[in-house]
Amino acid sequence: MMQTALQVLDREYLEARCALLELAAALDRVDRAHDHEEAANNFQDSRLDQLNQAIKILSEESHLPNRSERLLLLFSDLD
């Protein structure tokens, strides 16, 4: 029997919230380290760009259900 959206949310919410908090903390650490570097104005990294793109994908409307597939494709281009 397929679960309702509420049941899935009840099951997944805490883990998803934790993952988002971990991501926010990681980005905060990058920002703090960036602020303390001498060449702070020249900081560019494609991985940070990909994380920002991933955040945009995650924040899109829920009628686009293939977010995990799109993230996998995004991160497969890391090289």
PDB file of C-alpha atoms in Angstrom, residues 8-76:
ATOM      1  CA  VAL A   8       6.173  10.220   3.954  1.00  0.00           C
ATOM      2  CA  LEU A   9       6.739  13.687   5.405  1.00  0.00           C
ATOM      3  CA  ASP A  10       6.343  12.346   8.947  1.00  0.00           C
ATOM      4  CA  ARG A  11       8.978   9.702   8.208  1.00  0.00           C
ATOM      5  CA  GLU A  12      11.458  11.908   6.296  1.00  0.00           C
ATOM      6  CA  TYR A  13      11.145  15.336   7.905  1.00  0.00           C
ATOM      7  CA  LEU A  14      13.709  15.107  10.705  1.00  0.00           C
ATOM      8  CA  GLU A  15      16.386  13.541   8.507  1.00  0.00           C
ATOM      9  CA  ALA A  16      15.810  16.111   5.732  1.00  0.00           C
ATOM     10  CA  ARG A  17      15.897  18.959   8.238  1.00  0.00           C
ATOM     11  CA  CYS A  18      19.164  17.629   9.649  1.00  0.00           C
ATOM     12  CA  ALA A  19      20.715  17.400   6.163  1.00  0.00           C
ATOM     13  CA  LEU A  20      19.734  21.010   5.430  1.00  0.00           C
ATOM     14  CA  LEU A  21      21.206  22.203   8.725  1.00  0.00           C
ATOM     15  CA  GLU A  22      24.445  20.350   7.981  1.00  0.00           C
ATOM     16  CA  LEU A  23      24.601  21.987   4.543  1.00  0.00           C
ATOM     17  CA  ALA A  24      23.984  25.430   6.029  1.00  0.00           C
ATOM     18  CA  ALA A  25      26.738  24.857   8.592  1.00  0.00           C
ATOM     19  CA  ALA A  26      29.182  23.713   5.903  1.00  0.00           C
ATOM     20  CA  LEU A  27      28.462  26.791   3.794  1.00  0.00           C
ATOM     21  CA  ASP A  28      28.881  29.000   6.863  1.00  0.00           C
ATOM     22  CA  ARG A  29      32.297  27.437   7.517  1.00  0.00           C
ATOM     23  CA  VAL A  30      33.345  28.089   3.909  1.00  0.00           C
ATOM     24  CA  ASP A  31      32.163  31.692   4.198  1.00  0.00           C
ATOM     25  CA  ARG A  32      34.027  32.253   7.460  1.00  0.00           C
ATOM     26  CA  ALA A  33      37.223  30.773   6.038  1.00  0.00           C
ATOM     27  CA  HIS A  34      36.771  32.876   2.903  1.00  0.00           C
ATOM     28  CA  ASP A  35      36.431  36.036   4.999  1.00  0.00           C
ATOM     29  CA  HIS A  36      39.783  35.330   6.664  1.00  0.00           C
ATOM     30  CA  GLU A  37      41.775  34.661   3.494  1.00  0.00           C
ATOM     31  CA  GLU A  38      44.043  37.342   2.093  1.00  0.00           C
ATOM     32  CA  ALA A  39      42.819  36.841  -1.472  1.00  0.00           C
ATOM     33  CA  ALA A  40      39.153  36.697  -0.496  1.00  0.00           C
ATOM     34  CA  ASN A  41      38.024  38.617  -3.572  1.00  0.00           C
ATOM     35  CA  ASN A  42      39.435  35.967  -5.917  1.00  0.00           C
ATOM     36  CA  PHE A  43      37.708  32.940  -4.371  1.00  0.00           C
ATOM     37  CA  GLN A  44      36.081  30.855  -7.084  1.00  0.00           C
ATOM     38  CA  ASP A  45      35.344  27.138  -6.954  1.00  0.00           C
ATOM     39  CA  SER A  46      33.074  25.154  -9.243  1.00  0.00           C
ATOM     40  CA  ARG A  47      32.022  22.927  -6.337  1.00  0.00           C
ATOM     41  CA  LEU A  48      30.543  25.898  -4.504  1.00  0.00           C
ATOM     42  CA  ASP A  49      28.781  26.932  -7.705  1.00  0.00           C
ATOM     43  CA  GLN A  50      27.341  23.415  -7.977  1.00  0.00           C
ATOM     44  CA  LEU A  51      26.113  23.505  -4.395  1.00  0.00           C
ATOM     45  CA  ASN A  52      24.366  26.803  -5.100  1.00  0.00           C
ATOM     46  CA  GLN A  53      22.812  25.321  -8.253  1.00  0.00           C
ATOM     47  CA  ALA A  54      21.655  22.328  -6.212  1.00  0.00           C
ATOM     48  CA  ILE A  55      20.001  24.617  -3.680  1.00  0.00           C
ATOM     49  CA  LYS A  56      18.123  26.300  -6.530  1.00  0.00           C
ATOM     50  CA  ILE A  57      16.965  22.917  -7.834  1.00  0.00           C
ATOM     51  CA  LEU A  58      15.751  21.942  -4.362  1.00  0.00           C
ATOM     52  CA  SER A  59      13.842  25.191  -3.940  1.00  0.00           C
ATOM     53  CA  GLU A  60      11.931  24.878  -7.219  1.00  0.00           C
ATOM     54  CA  GLU A  61       8.247  24.123  -7.262  1.00  0.00           C
ATOM     55  CA  SER A  62       7.301  20.615  -6.159  1.00  0.00           C
ATOM     56  CA  HIS A  63       5.591  19.847  -9.479  1.00  0.00           C
ATOM     57  CA  LEU A  64       9.086  18.965 -10.758  1.00  0.00           C
ATOM     58  CA  PRO A  65       9.508  15.608  -8.994  1.00  0.00           C
ATOM     59  CA  ASN A  66      12.840  14.600 -10.501  1.00  0.00           C
ATOM     60  CA  ARG A  67      14.996  16.742  -8.219  1.00  0.00           C
ATOM     61  CA  SER A  68      17.211  13.855  -7.102  1.00  0.00           C
ATOM     62  CA  GLU A  69      17.896  12.878 -10.711  1.00  0.00           C
ATOM     63  CA  ARG A  70      18.752  16.469 -11.597  1.00  0.00           C
ATOM     64  CA  LEU A  71      21.135  16.693  -8.626  1.00  0.00           C
ATOM     65  CA  LEU A  72      22.840  13.476  -9.671  1.00  0.00           C
ATOM     66  CA  LEU A  73      23.321  14.883 -13.167  1.00  0.00           C
ATOM     67  CA  LEU A  74      24.613  18.161 -11.766  1.00  0.00           C
ATOM     68  CA  PHE A  75      27.160  16.472  -9.536  1.00  0.00           C
ATOM     69  CA  SER A  76      28.238  13.995 -12.209  1.00  0.00           C
TER      70      SER A  76
END
